[in-house]
PDB file of C-alpha atoms in Angstrom:
ATOM      1  CA  MET F 978      -8.143 -32.515 -45.166  1.00 90.00           C
ATOM      2  CA  TYR F 979     -10.672 -29.401 -44.511  1.00 97.00           C
ATOM      3  CA  ASN F 980     -10.278 -26.802 -41.660  1.00 97.00           C
ATOM      4  CA  SER F 981     -12.110 -23.636 -41.138  1.00 97.00           C
ATOM      5  CA  GLN F 982     -13.014 -21.512 -38.266  1.00 96.00           C
ATOM      6  CA  TYR F 983     -16.199 -23.560 -37.950  1.00 96.00           C
ATOM      7  CA  CYS F 984     -15.557 -27.056 -38.765  1.00 97.00           C
ATOM      8  CA  GLN F 985     -12.611 -29.615 -39.219  1.00 97.00           C
ATOM      9  CA  LEU F 986     -13.031 -32.585 -41.412  1.00 98.00           C
ATOM     10  CA  ARG F 987     -10.081 -35.592 -40.948  1.00 97.00           C
ATOM     11  CA  HIS F 988      -9.960 -38.647 -43.146  1.00 97.00           C
ATOM     12  CA  LEU F 989      -9.774 -41.456 -40.384  1.00 96.00           C
ATOM     13  CA  LYS F 990      -7.838 -44.095 -42.892  1.00 95.00           C
ATOM     14  CA  GLU F 991      -8.055 -47.105 -40.190  1.00 92.00           C
ATOM     15  CA  GLN F 992     -11.892 -46.671 -40.049  1.00 94.00           C
ATOM     16  CA  ASN F 993     -12.465 -45.714 -43.590  1.00 97.00           C
ATOM     17  CA  ALA F 994     -14.268 -42.699 -42.049  1.00 97.00           C
ATOM     18  CA  ILE F 995     -14.523 -39.116 -42.289  1.00 98.00           C
ATOM     19  CA  LEU F 996     -14.729 -37.207 -38.933  1.00 97.00           C
ATOM     20  CA  CYS F 997     -16.462 -34.126 -39.077  1.00 97.00           C
ATOM     21  CA  ARG F 998     -15.973 -31.918 -35.743  1.00 96.00           C
ATOM     22  CA  TRP F 999     -17.583 -28.785 -35.552  1.00 94.00           C
ATOM     23  CA  LYS F1000     -15.957 -25.888 -33.577  1.00 94.00           C
ATOM     24  CA  ALA F1001     -18.382 -22.996 -33.517  1.00 94.00           C
ATOM     25  CA  PRO F1002     -22.024 -22.300 -34.641  1.00 94.00           C
ATOM     26  CA  CYS F1003     -22.342 -21.152 -38.265  1.00 95.00           C
ATOM     27  CA  LYS F1004     -24.819 -21.279 -40.992  1.00 96.00           C
ATOM     28  CA  GLY F1005     -25.530 -20.982 -44.852  1.00 97.00           C
ATOM     29  CA  TYR F1006     -22.258 -21.239 -46.785  1.00 96.00           C
ATOM     30  CA  ASP F1007     -20.424 -21.963 -43.739  1.00 97.00           C
ATOM     31  CA  TYR F1008     -22.506 -24.792 -42.462  1.00 96.00           C
ATOM     32  CA  ARG F1009     -22.869 -26.414 -45.923  1.00 97.00           C
ATOM     33  CA  ASN F1010     -19.449 -26.025 -47.493  1.00 97.00           C
ATOM     34  CA  PRO F1011     -17.767 -28.847 -45.168  1.00 97.00           C
ATOM     35  CA  PHE F1012     -20.809 -31.201 -46.136  1.00 96.00           C
ATOM     36  CA  LYS F1013     -20.200 -30.430 -49.935  1.00 97.00           C
ATOM     37  CA  PHE F1014     -16.300 -31.076 -49.529  1.00 97.00           C
ATOM     38  CA  ALA F1015     -16.759 -34.286 -47.498  1.00 97.00           C
ATOM     39  CA  MET F1016     -19.171 -35.735 -50.225  1.00 97.00           C
ATOM     40  CA  ASP F1017     -16.604 -35.319 -52.738  1.00 97.00           C
ATOM     41  CA  LYS F1018     -14.048 -36.993 -50.483  1.00 97.00           C
ATOM     42  CA  ILE F1019     -16.543 -39.733 -49.790  1.00 97.00           C
ATOM     43  CA  LYS F1020     -17.163 -40.499 -53.283  1.00 96.00           C
ATOM     44  CA  LYS F1021     -13.285 -40.412 -54.171  1.00 97.00           C
ATOM     45  CA  LEU F1022     -12.088 -42.510 -51.573  1.00 97.00           C
ATOM     46  CA  GLN F1023     -15.272 -44.668 -51.146  1.00 97.00           C
ATOM     47  CA  ILE F1024     -15.738 -43.653 -47.286  1.00 98.00           C
ATOM     48  CA  SER F1025     -18.063 -46.024 -45.659  1.00 98.00           C
ATOM     49  CA  THR F1026     -18.516 -44.447 -42.104  1.00 98.00           C
ATOM     50  CA  TRP F1027     -19.613 -40.825 -41.397  1.00 98.00           C
ATOM     51  CA  ILE F1028     -18.539 -39.510 -37.959  1.00 97.00           C
ATOM     52  CA  THR F1029     -19.967 -36.172 -36.433  1.00 95.00           C
ATOM     53  CA  ASP F1030     -18.563 -34.912 -33.393  1.00 95.00           C
ATOM     54  CA  THR F1031     -21.124 -32.885 -31.473  1.00 92.00           C
ATOM     55  CA  THR F1032     -18.881 -31.877 -28.365  1.00 90.00           C
ATOM     56  CA  ASN F1033     -19.013 -28.284 -29.990  1.00 88.00           C
ATOM     57  CA  GLY F1034     -22.253 -28.936 -31.714  1.00 85.00           C
ATOM     58  CA  PHE F1035     -25.032 -26.208 -32.036  1.00 86.00           C
ATOM     59  CA  GLU F1036     -28.851 -26.392 -33.338  1.00 85.00           C
ATOM     60  CA  SER F1037     -29.031 -25.615 -37.053  1.00 87.00           C
ATOM     61  CA  GLU F1038     -30.915 -22.944 -38.550  1.00 90.00           C
ATOM     62  CA  GLU F1039     -34.186 -24.312 -40.127  1.00 91.00           C
ATOM     63  CA  ALA F1040     -32.950 -23.682 -43.826  1.00 95.00           C
ATOM     64  CA  ASP F1041     -29.865 -25.393 -43.273  1.00 92.00           C
ATOM     65  CA  THR F1042     -31.577 -28.373 -41.755  1.00 89.00           C
ATOM     66  CA  LYS F1043     -33.771 -28.461 -44.588  1.00 91.00           C
ATOM     67  CA  TRP F1044     -30.753 -28.493 -46.990  1.00 94.00           C
ATOM     68  CA  LEU F1045     -29.109 -31.265 -45.134  1.00 91.00           C
ATOM     69  CA  LEU F1046     -32.311 -33.539 -45.340  1.00 89.00           C
ATOM     70  CA  GLU F1047     -33.032 -32.552 -49.081  1.00 93.00           C
ATOM     71  CA  GLU F1048     -29.281 -32.416 -50.284  1.00 94.00           C
ATOM     72  CA  PHE F1049     -26.838 -34.072 -48.302  1.00 95.00           C
ATOM     73  CA  VAL F1050     -28.569 -37.283 -46.510  1.00 94.00           C
ATOM     74  CA  PRO F1051     -29.595 -38.242 -50.222  1.00 96.00           C
ATOM     75  CA  SER F1052     -26.437 -38.283 -51.372  1.00 96.00           C
ATOM     76  CA  MET F1053     -25.206 -39.860 -48.454  1.00 96.00           C
ATOM     77  CA  ILE F1054     -27.746 -42.746 -49.178  1.00 96.00           C
ATOM     78  CA  SER F1055     -26.569 -43.125 -52.727  1.00 96.00           C
ATOM     79  CA  SER F1056     -22.922 -43.288 -51.721  1.00 97.00           C
ATOM     80  CA  ASN F1057     -20.650 -45.862 -50.236  1.00 97.00           C
ATOM     81  CA  ILE F1058     -21.948 -44.749 -46.456  1.00 98.00           C
ATOM     82  CA  GLU F1059     -23.005 -47.657 -44.355  1.00 98.00           C
ATOM     83  CA  LYS F1060     -22.458 -46.368 -40.926  1.00 98.00           C
ATOM     84  CA  VAL F1061     -23.180 -42.987 -38.933  1.00 97.00           C
ATOM     85  CA  ILE F1062     -21.523 -42.038 -35.790  1.00 97.00           C
ATOM     86  CA  PHE F1063     -22.443 -39.157 -33.561  1.00 96.00           C
ATOM     87  CA  ILE F1064     -20.154 -38.402 -30.864  1.00 95.00           C
ATOM     88  CA  ILE F1065     -22.431 -37.006 -27.993  1.00 95.00           C
ATOM     89  CA  ALA F1066     -22.520 -36.699 -24.186  1.00 92.00           C
ATOM     90  CA  ASN F1067     -25.590 -38.054 -22.604  1.00 88.00           C
ATOM     91  CA  ASP F1068     -26.192 -34.563 -21.003  1.00 91.00           C
ATOM     92  CA  SER F1069     -25.657 -32.769 -24.170  1.00 92.00           C
ATOM     93  CA  PRO F1070     -28.392 -30.032 -24.912  1.00 91.00           C
ATOM     94  CA  LEU F1071     -28.208 -31.742 -28.651  1.00 91.00           C
ATOM     95  CA  ILE F1072     -29.223 -35.110 -27.399  1.00 92.00           C
ATOM     96  CA  TYR F1073     -33.058 -34.765 -28.066  1.00 90.00           C
ATOM     97  CA  GLU F1074     -32.102 -33.651 -31.660  1.00 88.00           C
ATOM     98  CA  ILE F1075     -29.486 -36.185 -32.183  1.00 92.00           C
ATOM     99  CA  LYS F1076     -31.682 -39.086 -31.229  1.00 92.00           C
ATOM    100  CA  THR F1077     -34.464 -37.934 -33.617  1.00 88.00           C
ATOM    101  CA  GLN F1078     -31.744 -38.014 -36.119  1.00 89.00           C
ATOM    102  CA  GLN F1079     -30.635 -41.482 -35.221  1.00 93.00           C
ATOM    103  CA  VAL F1080     -34.275 -42.757 -35.550  1.00 93.00           C
ATOM    104  CA  ALA F1081     -34.617 -41.230 -39.267  1.00 89.00           C
ATOM    105  CA  LEU F1082     -31.233 -42.268 -40.516  1.00 94.00           C
ATOM    106  CA  SER F1083     -31.762 -45.919 -38.976  1.00 95.00           C
ATOM    107  CA  ARG F1084     -33.677 -46.410 -42.183  1.00 95.00           C
ATOM    108  CA  TYR F1085     -30.820 -46.328 -44.432  1.00 96.00           C
ATOM    109  CA  PHE F1086     -27.527 -46.664 -41.979  1.00 97.00           C
ATOM    110  CA  LYS F1087     -26.263 -48.532 -39.033  1.00 97.00           C
ATOM    111  CA  VAL F1088     -26.440 -45.344 -36.437  1.00 97.00           C
ATOM    112  CA  GLU F1089     -24.336 -45.629 -33.159  1.00 96.00           C
ATOM    113  CA  LEU F1090     -24.205 -42.762 -30.357  1.00 95.00           C
ATOM    114  CA  VAL F1091     -20.704 -42.677 -28.561  1.00 95.00           C
ATOM    115  CA  ASP F1092     -19.324 -40.282 -25.907  1.00 91.00           C
ATOM    116  CA  ASN F1093     -15.797 -40.247 -27.373  1.00 89.00           C
ATOM    117  CA  LEU F1094     -13.764 -41.112 -30.225  1.00 82.00           C
ATOM    118  CA  ASP F1095     -12.171 -44.120 -28.406  1.00 82.00           C
ATOM    119  CA  ASN F1096     -15.466 -45.731 -28.063  1.00 74.00           C
ATOM    120  CA  ILE F1097     -16.157 -46.206 -31.964  1.00 78.00           C
ATOM    121  CA  GLY F1098     -16.652 -49.713 -32.651  1.00 62.00           C
TER     122      GLY F1098
END
């Protein structure tokens, strides 16, 4: 579906989901482009679940976090997305950031944290 040196997006048909798997830290266009591509597919395919694999995740630049909250999240809210899933280990250095996002996103979506793709309900 989408593959760069930083991110891979896959359409998981059985789960009606898009899986966003980060491969390496990035910022700016390299960070935002996968989200823009994904939103186009979310709308076209009426995707209901967004999955982010944070195994190789990284702390985002402030400008990219702001863009995510002001641009991408509102577009998710107005889409068919009903569920957001984060794949994250309990000892991940990103656990605090992801749990903060879980609280914020829970106002709009069902949000789950799982330790691997096989544990998605």
